[in-house]
PDB file of N, CA and C in Angstrom:
ATOM      1  N   UNK A  24       0.847  -1.190   0.000  1.00 80.00           N
ATOM      2  CA  UNK A  24       0.000   0.000   0.000  1.00 80.00           C
ATOM      3  C   UNK A  24       0.887   1.246   0.000  1.00 80.00           C
ATOM      4  N   UNK A  25       0.540   2.189  -0.850  1.00 95.00           N
ATOM      5  CA  UNK A  25       1.278   3.456  -0.886  1.00 95.00           C
ATOM      6  C   UNK A  25       1.092   4.204   0.435  1.00 95.00           C
ATOM      7  N   UNK A  26       2.095   4.969   0.822  1.00 96.00           N
ATOM      8  CA  UNK A  26       2.040   5.703   2.087  1.00 96.00           C
ATOM      9  C   UNK A  26       0.838   6.633   2.141  1.00 96.00           C
ATOM     10  N   UNK A  27       0.569   7.361   1.069  1.00 96.00           N
ATOM     11  CA  UNK A  27      -0.571   8.287   1.056  1.00 96.00           C
ATOM     12  C   UNK A  27      -1.884   7.523   1.246  1.00 96.00           C
ATOM     13  N   UNK A  28      -1.994   6.350   0.624  1.00 97.00           N
ATOM     14  CA  UNK A  28      -3.201   5.528   0.795  1.00 97.00           C
ATOM     15  C   UNK A  28      -3.330   5.058   2.245  1.00 97.00           C
ATOM     16  N   UNK A  29      -2.193   4.715   2.853  1.00 97.00           N
ATOM     17  CA  UNK A  29      -2.198   4.287   4.253  1.00 97.00           C
ATOM     18  C   UNK A  29      -2.666   5.436   5.152  1.00 97.00           C
ATOM     19  N   UNK A  30      -2.167   6.632   4.892  1.00 98.00           N
ATOM     20  CA  UNK A  30      -2.565   7.816   5.664  1.00 98.00           C
ATOM     21  C   UNK A  30      -4.063   8.060   5.500  1.00 98.00           C
ATOM     22  N   UNK A  31      -4.547   8.050   4.266  1.00 97.00           N
ATOM     23  CA  UNK A  31      -5.976   8.275   4.010  1.00 97.00           C
ATOM     24  C   UNK A  31      -6.827   7.240   4.729  1.00 97.00           C
ATOM     25  N   UNK A  32      -6.371   5.974   4.716  1.00 98.00           N
ATOM     26  CA  UNK A  32      -7.113   4.904   5.382  1.00 98.00           C
ATOM     27  C   UNK A  32      -7.141   5.139   6.896  1.00 98.00           C
ATOM     28  N   UNK A  33      -6.017   5.507   7.480  1.00 98.00           N
ATOM     29  CA  UNK A  33      -5.965   5.769   8.922  1.00 98.00           C
ATOM     30  C   UNK A  33      -6.910   6.910   9.301  1.00 98.00           C
ATOM     31  N   UNK A  34      -6.893   7.966   8.504  1.00 98.00           N
ATOM     32  CA  UNK A  34      -7.729   9.132   8.791  1.00 98.00           C
ATOM     33  C   UNK A  34      -9.210   8.770   8.651  1.00 98.00           C
ATOM     34  N   UNK A  35      -9.533   7.937   7.662  1.00 97.00           N
ATOM     35  CA  UNK A  35     -10.919   7.530   7.430  1.00 97.00           C
ATOM     36  C   UNK A  35     -11.419   6.587   8.523  1.00 97.00           C
ATOM     37  N   UNK A  36     -10.569   5.651   8.928  1.00 97.00           N
ATOM     38  CA  UNK A  36     -10.997   4.606   9.869  1.00 97.00           C
ATOM     39  C   UNK A  36     -10.997   5.043  11.329  1.00 97.00           C
ATOM     40  N   UNK A  37     -10.323   6.138  11.642  1.00 97.00           N
ATOM     41  CA  UNK A  37     -10.214   6.588  13.037  1.00 97.00           C
ATOM     42  C   UNK A  37     -10.813   7.982  13.179  1.00 97.00           C
ATOM     43  N   UNK A  38     -11.988   8.080  13.793  1.00 97.00           N
ATOM     44  CA  UNK A  38     -12.646   9.389  13.894  1.00 97.00           C
ATOM     45  C   UNK A  38     -11.851  10.408  14.698  1.00 97.00           C
ATOM     46  N   UNK A  39     -11.049   9.929  15.645  1.00 98.00           N
ATOM     47  CA  UNK A  39     -10.185  10.817  16.433  1.00 98.00           C
ATOM     48  C   UNK A  39      -8.787  10.218  16.349  1.00 98.00           C
ATOM     49  N   UNK A  40      -7.897  10.919  15.654  1.00 98.00           N
ATOM     50  CA  UNK A  40      -6.578  10.365  15.360  1.00 98.00           C
ATOM     51  C   UNK A  40      -5.497  11.406  15.615  1.00 98.00           C
ATOM     52  N   UNK A  41      -4.493  11.024  16.387  1.00 98.00           N
ATOM     53  CA  UNK A  41      -3.375  11.903  16.676  1.00 98.00           C
ATOM     54  C   UNK A  41      -2.103  11.297  16.095  1.00 98.00           C
ATOM     55  N   UNK A  42      -1.504  12.011  15.173  1.00 98.00           N
ATOM     56  CA  UNK A  42      -0.170  11.652  14.689  1.00 98.00           C
ATOM     57  C   UNK A  42       0.808  12.328  15.632  1.00 98.00           C
ATOM     58  N   UNK A  43       1.660  11.540  16.266  1.00 98.00           N
ATOM     59  CA  UNK A  43       2.519  12.088  17.308  1.00 98.00           C
ATOM     60  C   UNK A  43       3.865  11.373  17.336  1.00 98.00           C
ATOM     61  N   UNK A  44       4.770  11.916  18.125  1.00 98.00           N
ATOM     62  CA  UNK A  44       6.071  11.275  18.356  1.00 98.00           C
ATOM     63  C   UNK A  44       5.953  10.483  19.654  1.00 98.00           C
ATOM     64  N   UNK A  45       6.035   9.155  19.529  1.00 98.00           N
ATOM     65  CA  UNK A  45       5.869   8.286  20.686  1.00 98.00           C
ATOM     66  C   UNK A  45       4.412   7.856  20.817  1.00 98.00           C
ATOM     67  N   UNK A  46       4.023   7.559  22.051  1.00 97.00           N
ATOM     68  CA  UNK A  46       2.648   7.137  22.336  1.00 97.00           C
ATOM     69  C   UNK A  46       2.095   8.006  23.459  1.00 97.00           C
ATOM     70  N   UNK A  47       0.766   8.006  23.648  1.00 97.00           N
ATOM     71  CA  UNK A  47       0.207   8.825  24.732  1.00 97.00           C
ATOM     72  C   UNK A  47       0.806   8.486  26.105  1.00 97.00           C
ATOM     73  N   UNK A  48       1.106   7.207  26.330  1.00 96.00           N
ATOM     74  CA  UNK A  48       1.681   6.806  27.610  1.00 96.00           C
ATOM     75  C   UNK A  48       3.184   7.103  27.685  1.00 96.00           C
ATOM     76  N   UNK A  49       3.836   7.145  26.534  1.00 97.00           N
ATOM     77  CA  UNK A  49       5.276   7.377  26.488  1.00 97.00           C
ATOM     78  C   UNK A  49       5.619   8.314  25.326  1.00 97.00           C
ATOM     79  N   UNK A  50       5.208   9.587  25.431  1.00 97.00           N
ATOM     80  CA  UNK A  50       5.477  10.526  24.336  1.00 97.00           C
ATOM     81  C   UNK A  50       6.970  10.811  24.221  1.00 97.00           C
ATOM     82  N   UNK A  51       7.407  11.083  22.997  1.00 97.00           N
ATOM     83  CA  UNK A  51       8.835  11.310  22.750  1.00 97.00           C
ATOM     84  C   UNK A  51       9.169  12.776  22.519  1.00 97.00           C
ATOM     85  N   UNK A  52       8.185  13.652  22.668  1.00 95.00           N
ATOM     86  CA  UNK A  52       8.483  15.086  22.621  1.00 95.00           C
ATOM     87  C   UNK A  52       7.444  15.834  23.440  1.00 95.00           C
ATOM     88  N   UNK A  53       7.818  17.007  23.896  1.00 97.00           N
ATOM     89  CA  UNK A  53       6.945  17.795  24.760  1.00 97.00           C
ATOM     90  C   UNK A  53       5.633  18.183  24.098  1.00 97.00           C
ATOM     91  N   UNK A  54       5.697  18.510  22.814  1.00 98.00           N
ATOM     92  CA  UNK A  54       4.481  18.922  22.105  1.00 98.00           C
ATOM     93  C   UNK A  54       3.509  17.751  21.988  1.00 98.00           C
ATOM     94  N   UNK A  55       4.032  16.571  21.650  1.00 98.00           N
ATOM     95  CA  UNK A  55       3.182  15.383  21.563  1.00 98.00           C
ATOM     96  C   UNK A  55       2.602  15.037  22.934  1.00 98.00           C
ATOM     97  N   UNK A  56       3.392  15.219  23.967  1.00 98.00           N
ATOM     98  CA  UNK A  56       2.937  14.957  25.333  1.00 98.00           C
ATOM     99  C   UNK A  56       1.774  15.873  25.698  1.00 98.00           C
ATOM    100  N   UNK A  57       1.917  17.171  25.440  1.00 98.00           N
ATOM    101  CA  UNK A  57       0.866  18.132  25.775  1.00 98.00           C
ATOM    102  C   UNK A  57      -0.409  17.856  24.977  1.00 98.00           C
ATOM    103  N   UNK A  58      -0.249  17.562  23.695  1.00 98.00           N
ATOM    104  CA  UNK A  58      -1.407  17.307  22.839  1.00 98.00           C
ATOM    105  C   UNK A  58      -2.150  16.053  23.291  1.00 98.00           C
ATOM    106  N   UNK A  59      -1.408  14.986  23.581  1.00 98.00           N
ATOM    107  CA  UNK A  59      -2.062  13.748  23.999  1.00 98.00           C
ATOM    108  C   UNK A  59      -2.716  13.909  25.373  1.00 98.00           C
ATOM    109  N   UNK A  60      -2.097  14.684  26.269  1.00 98.00           N
ATOM    110  CA  UNK A  60      -2.698  14.925  27.586  1.00 98.00           C
ATOM    111  C   UNK A  60      -4.026  15.673  27.459  1.00 98.00           C
ATOM    112  N   UNK A  61      -4.077  16.649  26.556  1.00 98.00           N
ATOM    113  CA  UNK A  61      -5.329  17.386  26.341  1.00 98.00           C
ATOM    114  C   UNK A  61      -6.412  16.443  25.810  1.00 98.00           C
ATOM    115  N   UNK A  62      -6.033  15.563  24.890  1.00 97.00           N
ATOM    116  CA  UNK A  62      -6.996  14.599  24.354  1.00 97.00           C
ATOM    117  C   UNK A  62      -7.452  13.622  25.425  1.00 97.00           C
ATOM    118  N   UNK A  63      -6.525  13.111  26.211  1.00 97.00           N
ATOM    119  CA  UNK A  63      -6.873  12.185  27.295  1.00 97.00           C
ATOM    120  C   UNK A  63      -7.848  12.860  28.256  1.00 97.00           C
ATOM    121  N   UNK A  64      -7.614  14.144  28.536  1.00 97.00           N
ATOM    122  CA  UNK A  64      -8.473  14.897  29.454  1.00 97.00           C
ATOM    123  C   UNK A  64      -9.892  15.061  28.910  1.00 97.00           C
ATOM    124  N   UNK A  65     -10.054  14.928  27.590  1.00 97.00           N
ATOM    125  CA  UNK A  65     -11.399  15.005  27.001  1.00 97.00           C
ATOM    126  C   UNK A  65     -12.202  13.748  27.317  1.00 97.00           C
ATOM    127  N   UNK A  66     -11.520  12.673  27.725  1.00 96.00           N
ATOM    128  CA  UNK A  66     -12.206  11.490  28.211  1.00 96.00           C
ATOM    129  C   UNK A  66     -12.738  10.532  27.163  1.00 96.00           C
ATOM    130  N   UNK A  67     -12.311  10.665  25.918  1.00 96.00           N
ATOM    131  CA  UNK A  67     -12.772   9.757  24.865  1.00 96.00           C
ATOM    132  C   UNK A  67     -11.593   8.954  24.334  1.00 96.00           C
ATOM    133  N   UNK A  68     -11.905   7.780  23.789  1.00 95.00           N
ATOM    134  CA  UNK A  68     -10.866   6.974  23.163  1.00 95.00           C
ATOM    135  C   UNK A  68     -10.407   7.660  21.883  1.00 95.00           C
ATOM    136  N   UNK A  69      -9.120   7.573  21.620  1.00 97.00           N
ATOM    137  CA  UNK A  69      -8.610   8.100  20.365  1.00 97.00           C
ATOM    138  C   UNK A  69      -7.477   7.209  19.883  1.00 97.00           C
ATOM    139  N   UNK A  70      -7.294   7.205  18.585  1.00 98.00           N
ATOM    140  CA  UNK A  70      -6.211   6.432  17.985  1.00 98.00           C
ATOM    141  C   UNK A  70      -4.994   7.335  17.844  1.00 98.00           C
ATOM    142  N   UNK A  71      -3.836   6.701  17.749  1.00 98.00           N
ATOM    143  CA  UNK A  71      -2.626   7.479  17.504  1.00 98.00           C
ATOM    144  C   UNK A  71      -1.713   6.683  16.591  1.00 98.00           C
ATOM    145  N   UNK A  72      -0.852   7.405  15.894  1.00 98.00           N
ATOM    146  CA  UNK A  72       0.191   6.801  15.082  1.00 98.00           C
ATOM    147  C   UNK A  72       1.507   7.419  15.525  1.00 98.00           C
ATOM    148  N   UNK A  73       2.439   6.549  15.901  1.00 98.00           N
ATOM    149  CA  UNK A  73       3.775   7.000  16.294  1.00 98.00           C
ATOM    150  C   UNK A  73       4.595   7.202  15.023  1.00 98.00           C
ATOM    151  N   UNK A  74       4.845   8.460  14.674  1.00 98.00           N
ATOM    152  CA  UNK A  74       5.559   8.743  13.422  1.00 98.00           C
ATOM    153  C   UNK A  74       7.028   8.355  13.496  1.00 98.00           C
ATOM    154  N   UNK A  75       7.544   8.187  14.704  1.00 98.00           N
ATOM    155  CA  UNK A  75       8.939   7.750  14.832  1.00 98.00           C
ATOM    156  C   UNK A  75       9.084   6.288  14.396  1.00 98.00           C
ATOM    157  N   UNK A  76       8.013   5.511  14.550  1.00 97.00           N
ATOM    158  CA  UNK A  76       8.008   4.112  14.112  1.00 97.00           C
ATOM    159  C   UNK A  76       7.598   3.990  12.641  1.00 97.00           C
ATOM    160  N   UNK A  77       7.129   5.091  12.071  1.00 97.00           N
ATOM    161  CA  UNK A  77       6.621   5.107  10.691  1.00 97.00           C
ATOM    162  C   UNK A  77       7.258   6.251   9.914  1.00 97.00           C
ATOM    163  N   UNK A  78       8.546   6.127   9.559  1.00 97.00           N
ATOM    164  CA  UNK A  78       9.239   7.229   8.886  1.00 97.00           C
ATOM    165  C   UNK A  78       8.604   7.619   7.549  1.00 97.00           C
ATOM    166  N   UNK A  79       7.954   6.669   6.884  1.00 97.00           N
ATOM    167  CA  UNK A  79       7.272   6.993   5.624  1.00 97.00           C
ATOM    168  C   UNK A  79       6.124   7.966   5.870  1.00 97.00           C
ATOM    169  N   UNK A  80       5.357   7.732   6.922  1.00 97.00           N
ATOM    170  CA  UNK A  80       4.258   8.639   7.272  1.00 97.00           C
ATOM    171  C   UNK A  80       4.817   9.973   7.741  1.00 97.00           C
ATOM    172  N   UNK A  81       5.896   9.930   8.503  1.00 97.00           N
ATOM    173  CA  UNK A  81       6.525  11.169   8.990  1.00 97.00           C
ATOM    174  C   UNK A  81       6.935  12.057   7.817  1.00 97.00           C
ATOM    175  N   UNK A  82       7.364  11.440   6.719  1.00 97.00           N
ATOM    176  CA  UNK A  82       7.796  12.189   5.541  1.00 97.00           C
ATOM    177  C   UNK A  82       6.615  12.661   4.700  1.00 97.00           C
ATOM    178  N   UNK A  83       5.633  11.787   4.502  1.00 97.00           N
ATOM    179  CA  UNK A  83       4.535  12.065   3.563  1.00 97.00           C
ATOM    180  C   UNK A  83       3.400  12.903   4.146  1.00 97.00           C
ATOM    181  N   UNK A  84       3.085  12.709   5.430  1.00 97.00           N
ATOM    182  CA  UNK A  84       1.914  13.381   6.006  1.00 97.00           C
ATOM    183  C   UNK A  84       1.991  14.911   5.936  1.00 97.00           C
ATOM    184  N   UNK A  85       3.143  15.537   6.259  1.00 97.00           N
ATOM    185  CA  UNK A  85       3.181  17.004   6.160  1.00 97.00           C
ATOM    186  C   UNK A  85       2.852  17.515   4.753  1.00 97.00           C
ATOM    187  N   UNK A  86       3.224  16.767   3.734  1.00 96.00           N
ATOM    188  CA  UNK A  86       2.919  17.154   2.357  1.00 96.00           C
ATOM    189  C   UNK A  86       1.420  16.997   2.102  1.00 96.00           C
ATOM    190  N   UNK A  87       0.878  15.834   2.486  1.00 96.00           N
ATOM    191  CA  UNK A  87      -0.553  15.553   2.297  1.00 96.00           C
ATOM    192  C   UNK A  87      -1.421  16.562   3.068  1.00 96.00           C
ATOM    193  N   UNK A  88      -1.047  16.812   4.310  1.00 97.00           N
ATOM    194  CA  UNK A  88      -1.850  17.680   5.179  1.00 97.00           C
ATOM    195  C   UNK A  88      -1.591  19.163   4.926  1.00 97.00           C
ATOM    196  N   UNK A  89      -0.507  19.453   4.249  1.00 96.00           N
ATOM    197  CA  UNK A  89      -0.040  20.832   4.099  1.00 96.00           C
ATOM    198  C   UNK A  89       0.123  21.474   5.481  1.00 96.00           C
ATOM    199  N   UNK A  90       0.657  20.672   6.396  1.00 96.00           N
ATOM    200  CA  UNK A  90       0.920  21.097   7.773  1.00 96.00           C
ATOM    201  C   UNK A  90       2.279  20.522   8.136  1.00 96.00           C
ATOM    202  N   UNK A  91       3.292  21.357   8.401  1.00 96.00           N
ATOM    203  CA  UNK A  91       4.676  20.874   8.452  1.00 96.00           C
ATOM    204  C   UNK A  91       5.098  20.151   9.726  1.00 96.00           C
ATOM    205  N   UNK A  92       4.352  20.302  10.811  1.00 96.00           N
ATOM    206  CA  UNK A  92       4.853  19.826  12.104  1.00 96.00           C
ATOM    207  C   UNK A  92       3.973  18.735  12.708  1.00 96.00           C
ATOM    208  N   UNK A  93       4.505  18.118  13.755  1.00 97.00           N
ATOM    209  CA  UNK A  93       3.785  17.141  14.555  1.00 97.00           C
ATOM    210  C   UNK A  93       3.765  17.620  15.993  1.00 97.00           C
ATOM    211  N   UNK A  94       2.738  17.259  16.750  1.00 98.00           N
ATOM    212  CA  UNK A  94       1.638  16.364  16.427  1.00 98.00           C
ATOM    213  C   UNK A  94       0.618  16.999  15.487  1.00 98.00           C
ATOM    214  N   UNK A  95      -0.225  16.129  14.925  1.00 98.00           N
ATOM    215  CA  UNK A  95      -1.359  16.558  14.111  1.00 98.00           C
ATOM    216  C   UNK A  95      -2.592  15.824  14.604  1.00 98.00           C
ATOM    217  N   UNK A  96      -3.637  16.589  14.907  1.00 98.00           N
ATOM    218  CA  UNK A  96      -4.907  15.996  15.330  1.00 98.00           C
ATOM    219  C   UNK A  96      -5.890  16.036  14.166  1.00 98.00           C
ATOM    220  N   UNK A  97      -6.440  14.866  13.846  1.00 98.00           N
ATOM    221  CA  UNK A  97      -7.462  14.730  12.810  1.00 98.00           C
ATOM    222  C   UNK A  97      -8.751  14.250  13.474  1.00 98.00           C
ATOM    223  N   UNK A  98      -9.842  14.949  13.210  1.00 98.00           N
ATOM    224  CA  UNK A  98     -11.145  14.554  13.745  1.00 98.00           C
ATOM    225  C   UNK A  98     -12.113  14.427  12.574  1.00 98.00           C
ATOM    226  N   UNK A  99     -12.664  13.227  12.437  1.00 97.00           N
ATOM    227  CA  UNK A  99     -13.615  12.924  11.370  1.00 97.00           C
ATOM    228  C   UNK A  99     -13.088  13.353   9.999  1.00 97.00           C
ATOM    229  N   UNK A 100     -11.840  13.027   9.752  1.00 97.00           N
ATOM    230  CA  UNK A 100     -11.243  13.274   8.446  1.00 97.00           C
ATOM    231  C   UNK A 100     -10.746  14.683   8.205  1.00 97.00           C
ATOM    232  N   UNK A 101     -10.848  15.532   9.218  1.00 97.00           N
ATOM    233  CA  UNK A 101     -10.442  16.929   9.050  1.00 97.00           C
ATOM    234  C   UNK A 101      -9.264  17.246   9.963  1.00 97.00           C
ATOM    235  N   UNK A 102      -8.253  17.901   9.409  1.00 98.00           N
ATOM    236  CA  UNK A 102      -7.110  18.320  10.215  1.00 98.00           C
ATOM    237  C   UNK A 102      -7.533  19.462  11.127  1.00 98.00           C
ATOM    238  N   UNK A 103      -7.381  19.247  12.435  1.00 98.00           N
ATOM    239  CA  UNK A 103      -7.717  20.283  13.409  1.00 98.00           C
ATOM    240  C   UNK A 103      -6.509  21.188  13.626  1.00 98.00           C
ATOM    241  N   UNK A 104      -5.326  20.579  13.772  1.00 97.00           N
ATOM    242  CA  UNK A 104      -4.116  21.378  13.928  1.00 97.00           C
ATOM    243  C   UNK A 104      -3.096  20.678  14.788  1.00 97.00           C
ATOM    244  N   UNK A 105      -2.125  21.453  15.222  1.00 97.00           N
ATOM    245  CA  UNK A 105      -1.023  20.943  16.021  1.00 97.00           C
ATOM    246  C   UNK A 105      -1.185  21.280  17.487  1.00 97.00           C
ATOM    247  N   UNK A 106      -0.100  21.178  18.215  1.00 98.00           N
ATOM    248  CA  UNK A 106      -0.113  21.322  19.669  1.00 98.00           C
ATOM    249  C   UNK A 106      -0.714  22.652  20.130  1.00 98.00           C
ATOM    250  N   UNK A 107      -0.268  23.764  19.561  1.00 97.00           N
ATOM    251  CA  UNK A 107      -0.762  25.076  20.009  1.00 97.00           C
ATOM    252  C   UNK A 107      -2.270  25.198  19.827  1.00 97.00           C
ATOM    253  N   UNK A 108      -2.771  24.752  18.688  1.00 98.00           N
ATOM    254  CA  UNK A 108      -4.207  24.834  18.407  1.00 98.00           C
ATOM    255  C   UNK A 108      -4.979  23.905  19.335  1.00 98.00           C
ATOM    256  N   UNK A 109      -4.471  22.688  19.531  1.00 98.00           N
ATOM    257  CA  UNK A 109      -5.131  21.721  20.416  1.00 98.00           C
ATOM    258  C   UNK A 109      -5.236  22.298  21.830  1.00 98.00           C
ATOM    259  N   UNK A 110      -4.138  22.844  22.351  1.00 98.00           N
ATOM    260  CA  UNK A 110      -4.142  23.384  23.719  1.00 98.00           C
ATOM    261  C   UNK A 110      -5.039  24.611  23.831  1.00 98.00           C
ATOM    262  N   UNK A 111      -4.988  25.466  22.822  1.00 98.00           N
ATOM    263  CA  UNK A 111      -5.838  26.659  22.840  1.00 98.00           C
ATOM    264  C   UNK A 111      -7.318  26.266  22.825  1.00 98.00           C
ATOM    265  N   UNK A 112      -7.675  25.322  21.968  1.00 98.00           N
ATOM    266  CA  UNK A 112      -9.064  24.856  21.910  1.00 98.00           C
ATOM    267  C   UNK A 112      -9.477  24.212  23.226  1.00 98.00           C
ATOM    268  N   UNK A 113      -8.570  23.441  23.833  1.00 98.00           N
ATOM    269  CA  UNK A 113      -8.872  22.793  25.105  1.00 98.00           C
ATOM    270  C   UNK A 113      -9.125  23.851  26.191  1.00 98.00           C
ATOM    271  N   UNK A 114      -8.239  24.853  26.253  1.00 98.00           N
ATOM    272  CA  UNK A 114      -8.357  25.889  27.279  1.00 98.00           C
ATOM    273  C   UNK A 114      -9.625  26.726  27.101  1.00 98.00           C
ATOM    274  N   UNK A 115     -10.053  26.903  25.857  1.00 98.00           N
ATOM    275  CA  UNK A 115     -11.280  27.666  25.582  1.00 98.00           C
ATOM    276  C   UNK A 115     -12.538  26.811  25.738  1.00 98.00           C
ATOM    277  N   UNK A 116     -12.347  25.501  25.956  1.00 98.00           N
ATOM    278  CA  UNK A 116     -13.494  24.604  26.089  1.00 98.00           C
ATOM    279  C   UNK A 116     -14.091  24.194  24.747  1.00 98.00           C
ATOM    280  N   UNK A 117     -13.334  24.376  23.669  1.00 98.00           N
ATOM    281  CA  UNK A 117     -13.846  24.040  22.330  1.00 98.00           C
ATOM    282  C   UNK A 117     -13.481  22.609  21.910  1.00 98.00           C
ATOM    283  N   UNK A 118     -12.400  22.091  22.473  1.00 98.00           N
ATOM    284  CA  UNK A 118     -11.937  20.754  22.065  1.00 98.00           C
ATOM    285  C   UNK A 118     -12.842  19.656  22.630  1.00 98.00           C
ATOM    286  N   UNK A 119     -13.248  19.810  23.891  1.00 97.00           N
ATOM    287  CA  UNK A 119     -14.006  18.763  24.556  1.00 97.00           C
ATOM    288  C   UNK A 119     -15.288  18.399  23.799  1.00 97.00           C
ATOM    289  N   UNK A 120     -16.143  19.373  23.434  1.00 98.00           N
ATOM    290  CA  UNK A 120     -17.359  18.994  22.701  1.00 98.00           C
ATOM    291  C   UNK A 120     -17.062  18.438  21.308  1.00 98.00           C
ATOM    292  N   UNK A 121     -16.027  18.943  20.652  1.00 98.00           N
ATOM    293  CA  UNK A 121     -15.652  18.436  19.332  1.00 98.00           C
ATOM    294  C   UNK A 121     -15.296  16.952  19.425  1.00 98.00           C
ATOM    295  N   UNK A 122     -14.486  16.608  20.414  1.00 98.00           N
ATOM    296  CA  UNK A 122     -14.044  15.222  20.609  1.00 98.00           C
ATOM    297  C   UNK A 122     -15.218  14.353  21.039  1.00 98.00           C
ATOM    298  N   UNK A 123     -16.037  14.853  21.962  1.00 97.00           N
ATOM    299  CA  UNK A 123     -17.184  14.071  22.440  1.00 97.00           C
ATOM    300  C   UNK A 123     -18.157  13.793  21.302  1.00 97.00           C
ATOM    301  N   UNK A 124     -18.471  14.803  20.514  1.00 97.00           N
ATOM    302  CA  UNK A 124     -19.425  14.618  19.408  1.00 97.00           C
ATOM    303  C   UNK A 124     -18.892  13.629  18.381  1.00 97.00           C
ATOM    304  N   UNK A 125     -17.599  13.679  18.095  1.00 97.00           N
ATOM    305  CA  UNK A 125     -17.005  12.727  17.155  1.00 97.00           C
ATOM    306  C   UNK A 125     -17.106  11.308  17.715  1.00 97.00           C
ATOM    307  N   UNK A 126     -16.867  11.149  19.009  1.00 96.00           N
ATOM    308  CA  UNK A 126     -16.954   9.830  19.649  1.00 96.00           C
ATOM    309  C   UNK A 126     -18.394   9.318  19.638  1.00 96.00           C
ATOM    310  N   UNK A 127     -19.359  10.218  19.891  1.00 96.00           N
ATOM    311  CA  UNK A 127     -20.778   9.822  19.863  1.00 96.00           C
ATOM    312  C   UNK A 127     -21.149   9.342  18.460  1.00 96.00           C
ATOM    313  N   UNK A 128     -20.767  10.119  17.438  1.00 95.00           N
ATOM    314  CA  UNK A 128     -21.094   9.729  16.061  1.00 95.00           C
ATOM    315  C   UNK A 128     -20.411   8.429  15.663  1.00 95.00           C
ATOM    316  N   UNK A 129     -19.220   8.196  16.212  1.00 94.00           N
ATOM    317  CA  UNK A 129     -18.472   6.979  15.881  1.00 94.00           C
ATOM    318  C   UNK A 129     -18.942   5.771  16.696  1.00 94.00           C
ATOM    319  N   UNK A 130     -19.752   6.022  17.712  1.00 92.00           N
ATOM    320  CA  UNK A 130     -20.232   4.925  18.566  1.00 92.00           C
ATOM    321  C   UNK A 130     -19.210   4.483  19.597  1.00 92.00           C
ATOM    322  N   UNK A 131     -18.207   5.317  19.871  1.00 90.00           N
ATOM    323  CA  UNK A 131     -17.185   4.938  20.858  1.00 90.00           C
ATOM    324  C   UNK A 131     -17.348   5.687  22.173  1.00 90.00           C
ATOM    325  N   UNK A 132     -18.325   6.596  22.234  1.00 87.00           N
ATOM    326  CA  UNK A 132     -18.543   7.387  23.460  1.00 87.00           C
ATOM    327  C   UNK A 132     -19.156   6.503  24.528  1.00 87.00           C
ATOM    328  N   UNK A 133     -18.617   6.611  25.746  1.00 76.00           N
ATOM    329  CA  UNK A 133     -19.158   5.877  26.878  1.00 76.00           C
ATOM    330  C   UNK A 133     -19.626   6.887  27.917  1.00 76.00           C
ATOM    331  N   UNK A 134     -20.885   6.747  28.341  1.00 75.00           N
ATOM    332  CA  UNK A 134     -21.386   7.631  29.395  1.00 75.00           C
ATOM    333  C   UNK A 134     -20.630   7.344  30.686  1.00 75.00           C
ATOM    334  N   UNK A 135     -20.290   8.410  31.368  1.00 62.00           N
ATOM    335  CA  UNK A 135     -19.531   8.250  32.624  1.00 62.00           C
ATOM    336  C   UNK A 135     -20.499   8.199  33.787  1.00 62.00           C
TER     337      UNK A 135
END
């Protein structure tokens, strides 16, 4: 499978997807750590791709997304942005409903 096709498939199959360095439990950079913590705080399941383990995606995704840096948050097939945007949206209370609504539509939301 071509890298771009793999990226498109990941974005399509995962309603909440974070491309990051490392994993949410073991992030490999401060920006990825902050972004994943904000997502975890939203309380919904999300998928992630460790770009350090996937150098092809690390190379191709910035071109496909027209976004040069990582992490990258994709919700329902749309690029939301990187660490600064994720944190700003979280602090303004805009990220939580976006993530919750995506989880509800995807059938992954669990009532607490």
